[in-house]
mmCIF file of C-alpha atoms in Angstrom:
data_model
loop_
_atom_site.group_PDB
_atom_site.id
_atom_site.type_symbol
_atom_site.label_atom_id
_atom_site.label_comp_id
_atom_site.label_asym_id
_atom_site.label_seq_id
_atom_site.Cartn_x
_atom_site.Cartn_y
_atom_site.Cartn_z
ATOM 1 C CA UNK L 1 -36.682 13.524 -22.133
ATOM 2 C CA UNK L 2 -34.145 14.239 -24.976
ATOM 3 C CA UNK L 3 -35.650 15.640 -28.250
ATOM 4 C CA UNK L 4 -33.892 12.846 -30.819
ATOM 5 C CA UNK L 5 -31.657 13.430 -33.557
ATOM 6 C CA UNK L 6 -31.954 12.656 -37.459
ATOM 7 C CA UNK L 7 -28.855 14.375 -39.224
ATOM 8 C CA UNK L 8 -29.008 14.254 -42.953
ATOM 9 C CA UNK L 9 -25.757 14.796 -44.952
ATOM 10 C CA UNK L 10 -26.757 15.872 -48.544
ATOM 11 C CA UNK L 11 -25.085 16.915 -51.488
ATOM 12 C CA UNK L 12 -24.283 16.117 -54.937
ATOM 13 C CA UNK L 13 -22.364 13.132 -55.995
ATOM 14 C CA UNK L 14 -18.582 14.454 -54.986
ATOM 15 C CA UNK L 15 -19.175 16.979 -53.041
ATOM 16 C CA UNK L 16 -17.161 15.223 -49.644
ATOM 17 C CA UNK L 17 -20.456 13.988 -47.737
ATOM 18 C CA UNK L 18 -18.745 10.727 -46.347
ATOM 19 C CA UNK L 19 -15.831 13.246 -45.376
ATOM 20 C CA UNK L 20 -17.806 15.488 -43.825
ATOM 21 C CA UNK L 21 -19.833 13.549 -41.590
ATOM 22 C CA UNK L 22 -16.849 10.827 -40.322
ATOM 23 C CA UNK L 23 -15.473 14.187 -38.725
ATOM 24 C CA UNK L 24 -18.406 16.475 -37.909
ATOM 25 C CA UNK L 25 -20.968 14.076 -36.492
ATOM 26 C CA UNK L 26 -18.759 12.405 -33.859
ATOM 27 C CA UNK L 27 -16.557 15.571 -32.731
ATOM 28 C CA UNK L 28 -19.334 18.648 -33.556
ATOM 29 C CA UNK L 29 -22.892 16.788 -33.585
ATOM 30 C CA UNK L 30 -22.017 14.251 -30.945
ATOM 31 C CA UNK L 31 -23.438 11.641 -32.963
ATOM 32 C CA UNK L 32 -21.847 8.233 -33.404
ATOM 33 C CA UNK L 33 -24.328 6.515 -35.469
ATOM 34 C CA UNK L 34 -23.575 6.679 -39.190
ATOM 35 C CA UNK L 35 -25.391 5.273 -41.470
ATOM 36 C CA UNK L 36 -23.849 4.623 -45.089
ATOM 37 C CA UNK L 37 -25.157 2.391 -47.719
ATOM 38 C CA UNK L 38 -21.927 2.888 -49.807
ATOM 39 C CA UNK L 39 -19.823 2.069 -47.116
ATOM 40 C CA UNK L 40 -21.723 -1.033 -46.049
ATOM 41 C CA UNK L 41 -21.599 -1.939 -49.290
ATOM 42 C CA UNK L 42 -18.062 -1.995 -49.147
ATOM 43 C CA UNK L 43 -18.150 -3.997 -46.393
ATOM 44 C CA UNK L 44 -19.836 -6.950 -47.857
ATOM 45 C CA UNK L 45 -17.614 -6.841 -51.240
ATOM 46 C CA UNK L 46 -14.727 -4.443 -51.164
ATOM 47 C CA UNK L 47 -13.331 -5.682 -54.454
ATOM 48 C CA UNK L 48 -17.013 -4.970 -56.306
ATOM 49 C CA UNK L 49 -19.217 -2.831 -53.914
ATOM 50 C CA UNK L 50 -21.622 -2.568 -56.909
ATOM 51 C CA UNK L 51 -22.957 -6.053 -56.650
ATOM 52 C CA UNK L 52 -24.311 -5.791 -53.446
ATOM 53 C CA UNK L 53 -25.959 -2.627 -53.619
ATOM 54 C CA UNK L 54 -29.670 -4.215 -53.377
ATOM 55 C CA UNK L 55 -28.928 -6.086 -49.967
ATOM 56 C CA UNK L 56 -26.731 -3.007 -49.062
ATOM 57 C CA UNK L 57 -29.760 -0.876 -49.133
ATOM 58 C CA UNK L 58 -31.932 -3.132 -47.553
ATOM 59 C CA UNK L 59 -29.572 -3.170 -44.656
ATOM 60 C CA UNK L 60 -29.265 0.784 -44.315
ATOM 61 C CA UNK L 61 -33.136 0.858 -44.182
ATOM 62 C CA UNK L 62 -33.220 -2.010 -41.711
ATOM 63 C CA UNK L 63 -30.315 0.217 -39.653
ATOM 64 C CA UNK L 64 -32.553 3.385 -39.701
ATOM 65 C CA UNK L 65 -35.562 2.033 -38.876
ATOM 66 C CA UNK L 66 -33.710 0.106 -35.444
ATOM 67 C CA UNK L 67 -32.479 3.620 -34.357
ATOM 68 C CA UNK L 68 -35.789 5.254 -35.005
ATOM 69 C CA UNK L 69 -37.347 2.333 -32.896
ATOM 70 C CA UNK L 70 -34.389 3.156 -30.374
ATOM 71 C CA UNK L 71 -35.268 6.604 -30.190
ATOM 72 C CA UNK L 72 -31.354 7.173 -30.877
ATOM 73 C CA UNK L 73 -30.094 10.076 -32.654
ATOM 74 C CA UNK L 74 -28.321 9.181 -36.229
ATOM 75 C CA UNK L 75 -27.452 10.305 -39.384
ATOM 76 C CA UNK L 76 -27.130 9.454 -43.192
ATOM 77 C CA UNK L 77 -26.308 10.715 -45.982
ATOM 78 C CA UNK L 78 -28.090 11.615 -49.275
ATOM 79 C CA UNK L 79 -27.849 13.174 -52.587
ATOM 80 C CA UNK L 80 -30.857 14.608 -52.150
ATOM 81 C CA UNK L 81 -32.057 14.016 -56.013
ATOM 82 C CA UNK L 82 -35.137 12.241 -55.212
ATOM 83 C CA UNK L 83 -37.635 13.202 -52.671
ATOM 84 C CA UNK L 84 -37.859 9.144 -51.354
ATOM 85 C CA UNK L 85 -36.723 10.773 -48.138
ATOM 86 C CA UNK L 86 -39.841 13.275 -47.243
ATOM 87 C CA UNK L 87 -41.896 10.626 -45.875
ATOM 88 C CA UNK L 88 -39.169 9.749 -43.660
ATOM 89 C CA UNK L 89 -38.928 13.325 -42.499
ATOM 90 C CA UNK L 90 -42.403 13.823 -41.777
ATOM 91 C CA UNK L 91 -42.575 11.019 -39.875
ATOM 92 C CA UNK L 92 -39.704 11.606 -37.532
ATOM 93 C CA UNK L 93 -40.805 15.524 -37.146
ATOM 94 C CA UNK L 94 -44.450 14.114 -36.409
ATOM 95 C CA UNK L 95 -43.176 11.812 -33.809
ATOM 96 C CA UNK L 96 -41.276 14.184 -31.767
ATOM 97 C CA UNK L 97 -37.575 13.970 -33.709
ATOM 98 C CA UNK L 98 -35.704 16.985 -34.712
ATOM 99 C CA UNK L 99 -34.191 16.730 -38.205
ATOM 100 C CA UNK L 100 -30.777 18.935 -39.333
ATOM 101 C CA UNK L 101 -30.003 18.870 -42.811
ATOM 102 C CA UNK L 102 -25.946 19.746 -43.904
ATOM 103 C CA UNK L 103 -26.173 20.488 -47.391
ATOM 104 C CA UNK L 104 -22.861 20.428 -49.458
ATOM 105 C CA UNK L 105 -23.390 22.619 -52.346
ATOM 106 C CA UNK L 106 -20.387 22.482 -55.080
ATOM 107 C CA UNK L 107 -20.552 24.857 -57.709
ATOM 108 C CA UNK L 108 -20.751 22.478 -60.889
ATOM 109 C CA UNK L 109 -21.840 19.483 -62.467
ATOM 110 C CA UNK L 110 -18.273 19.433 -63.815
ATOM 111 C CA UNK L 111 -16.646 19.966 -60.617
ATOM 112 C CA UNK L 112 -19.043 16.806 -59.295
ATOM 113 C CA UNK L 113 -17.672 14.322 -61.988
ATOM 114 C CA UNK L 114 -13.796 15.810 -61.476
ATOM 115 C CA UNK L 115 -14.304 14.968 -57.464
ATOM 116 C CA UNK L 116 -16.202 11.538 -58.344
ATOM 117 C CA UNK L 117 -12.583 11.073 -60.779
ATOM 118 C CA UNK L 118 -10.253 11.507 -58.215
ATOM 119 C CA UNK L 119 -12.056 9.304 -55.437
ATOM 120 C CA UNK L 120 -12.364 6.227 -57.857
ATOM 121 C CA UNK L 121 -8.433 7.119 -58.453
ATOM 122 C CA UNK L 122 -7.456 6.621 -54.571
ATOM 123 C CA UNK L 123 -10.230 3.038 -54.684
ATOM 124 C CA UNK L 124 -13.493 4.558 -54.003
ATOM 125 C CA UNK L 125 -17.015 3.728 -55.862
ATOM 126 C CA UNK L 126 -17.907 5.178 -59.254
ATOM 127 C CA UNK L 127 -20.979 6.685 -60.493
ATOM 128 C CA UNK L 128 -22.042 7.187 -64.623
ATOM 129 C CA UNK L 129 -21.523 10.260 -65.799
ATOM 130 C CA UNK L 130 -24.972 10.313 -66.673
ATOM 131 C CA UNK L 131 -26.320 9.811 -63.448
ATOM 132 C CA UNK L 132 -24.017 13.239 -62.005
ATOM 133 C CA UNK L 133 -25.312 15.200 -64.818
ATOM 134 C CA UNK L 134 -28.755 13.910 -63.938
ATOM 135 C CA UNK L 135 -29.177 14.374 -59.890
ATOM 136 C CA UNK L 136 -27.229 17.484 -59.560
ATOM 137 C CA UNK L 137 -29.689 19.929 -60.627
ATOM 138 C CA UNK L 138 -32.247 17.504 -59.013
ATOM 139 C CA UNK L 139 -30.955 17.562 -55.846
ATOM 140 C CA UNK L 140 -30.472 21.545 -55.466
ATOM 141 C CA UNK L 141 -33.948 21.720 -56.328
ATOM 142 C CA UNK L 142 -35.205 19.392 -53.973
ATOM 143 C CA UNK L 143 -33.028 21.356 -51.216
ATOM 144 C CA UNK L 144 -34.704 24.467 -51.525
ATOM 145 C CA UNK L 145 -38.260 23.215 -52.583
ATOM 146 C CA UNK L 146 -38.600 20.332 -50.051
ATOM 147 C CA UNK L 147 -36.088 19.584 -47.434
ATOM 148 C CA UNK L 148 -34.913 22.914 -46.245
ATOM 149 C CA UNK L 149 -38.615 24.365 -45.591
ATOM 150 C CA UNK L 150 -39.394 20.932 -43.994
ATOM 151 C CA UNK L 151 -36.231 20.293 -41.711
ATOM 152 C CA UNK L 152 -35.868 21.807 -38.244
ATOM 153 C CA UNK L 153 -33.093 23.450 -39.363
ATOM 154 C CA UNK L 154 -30.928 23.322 -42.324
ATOM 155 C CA UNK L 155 -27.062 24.696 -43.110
ATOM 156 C CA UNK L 156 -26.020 24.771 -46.371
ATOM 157 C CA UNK L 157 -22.198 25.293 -46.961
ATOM 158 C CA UNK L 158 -20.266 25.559 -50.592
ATOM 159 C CA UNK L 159 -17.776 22.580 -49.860
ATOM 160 C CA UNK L 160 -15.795 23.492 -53.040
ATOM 161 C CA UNK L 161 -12.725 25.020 -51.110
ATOM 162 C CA UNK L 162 -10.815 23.535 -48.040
ATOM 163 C CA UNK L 163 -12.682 25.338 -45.258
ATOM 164 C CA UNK L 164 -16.459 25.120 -46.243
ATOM 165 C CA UNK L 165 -18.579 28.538 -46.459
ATOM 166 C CA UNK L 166 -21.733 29.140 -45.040
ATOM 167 C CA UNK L 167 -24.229 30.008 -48.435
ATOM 168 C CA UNK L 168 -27.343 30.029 -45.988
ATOM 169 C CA UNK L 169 -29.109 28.557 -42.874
ATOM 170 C CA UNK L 170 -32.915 27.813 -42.959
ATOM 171 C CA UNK L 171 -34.966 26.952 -39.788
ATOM 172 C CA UNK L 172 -38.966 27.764 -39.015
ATOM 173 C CA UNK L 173 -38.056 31.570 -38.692
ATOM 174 C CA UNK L 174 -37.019 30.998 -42.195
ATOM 175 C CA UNK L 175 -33.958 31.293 -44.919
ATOM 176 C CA UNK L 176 -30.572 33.934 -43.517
ATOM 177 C CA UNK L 177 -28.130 34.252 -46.582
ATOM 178 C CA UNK L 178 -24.652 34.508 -45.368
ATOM 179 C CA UNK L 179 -22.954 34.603 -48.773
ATOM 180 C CA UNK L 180 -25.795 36.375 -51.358
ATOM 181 C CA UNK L 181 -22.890 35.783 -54.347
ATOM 182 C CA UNK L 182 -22.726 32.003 -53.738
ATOM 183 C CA UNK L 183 -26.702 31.841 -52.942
ATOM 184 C CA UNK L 184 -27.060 33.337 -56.405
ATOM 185 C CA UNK L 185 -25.135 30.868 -58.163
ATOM 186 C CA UNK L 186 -26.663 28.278 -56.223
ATOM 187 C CA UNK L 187 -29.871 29.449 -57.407
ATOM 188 C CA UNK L 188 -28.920 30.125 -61.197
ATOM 189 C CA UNK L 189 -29.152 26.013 -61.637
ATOM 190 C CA UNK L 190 -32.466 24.789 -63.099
ATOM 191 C CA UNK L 191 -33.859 21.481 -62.768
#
């Protein structure tokens, strides 16, 4: 019997996760279920996303918990800046699952808001200022500290230049720095 699949794509609010996984999880992971509460969201009000947040996230948690029950391999993404997700990974490595973490690091909070700029430019969704400022030191700590010792194996890649860099993989043997410059930065941010 296959081992199944949980694929979390996690990174600060900019940093290309939506990007990233519509072209690495169906032509690298082989996975074809993607599951996006901004984008279904979108789906049920593309003129004002925003108002149906609520029933948007109940329907991503409803949409998780049918592939878990499935036993089919999926993904979603995640800023990472709460730890609401732990439980969830826990679970799934209790029960058999193997979880893979892609972690899309980008150098600043500034660079965050300038990315979340251009994408409400070209139509996409908007977050506050305050709430970038907020979760991006949050959600590198919570990368280091929680999900990377947890997950079966975790890659995290500076996605601030065209072709993403490795900055480190983590898995039970534990943490290989491929970049030690960018790891250092990465590691100068406090919560």
């Amino acid at each position: 019997m296959t081992v199944p699949v949980c694929t979390l794509i996690a990174g600060p609010n900019g940093a290309g996760k939506t990007t990233f996984a519509l072209s690495f999880l169906p032509e690298v992971a082989g996975c074809r279920n993607f599951v996006n509460a901004d984008m279904i969201a979108a789906g049920l009000s593309p003129l004002s996303p925003e108002r149906e947040w609520l029933t948007a996230s109940r329907l991503f948690l409803r949409e998780i918990g049918q592939y878990i029950a499935a036993r089919e391999d999926f993904a979603f993404e995640t800023t990472l800046s709460g730890r609401t997700y732990l439980r969830l990974v826990r679970r799934l490595l209790a029960d058999g699952w193997r979880v893979e973490l892609y972690y899309l690091w980008l150098p600043s909070i500034e660079m965050s808001i300038e990315r979340v700029a251009e994408r409400v430019s070209h139509g996409g969704h908007d977050i506050p200022r305050e709430a970038i400022v907020r979760r991006y030191p949050r959600s590198i700590f919570n990368l280091l500290n929680h999900y990377a010792p947890l997950c079966s194996a975790t890659v995290c890649l500076d996605n601030s230049r065209e072709n993403p860099e490795v900055i480190f993989v983590q898995d039970a043997e534990g943490r290989k720095i491929e970049n030690s410059n960018l790891f250092k930065q990465l590691m100068s941010v406090k919560p």
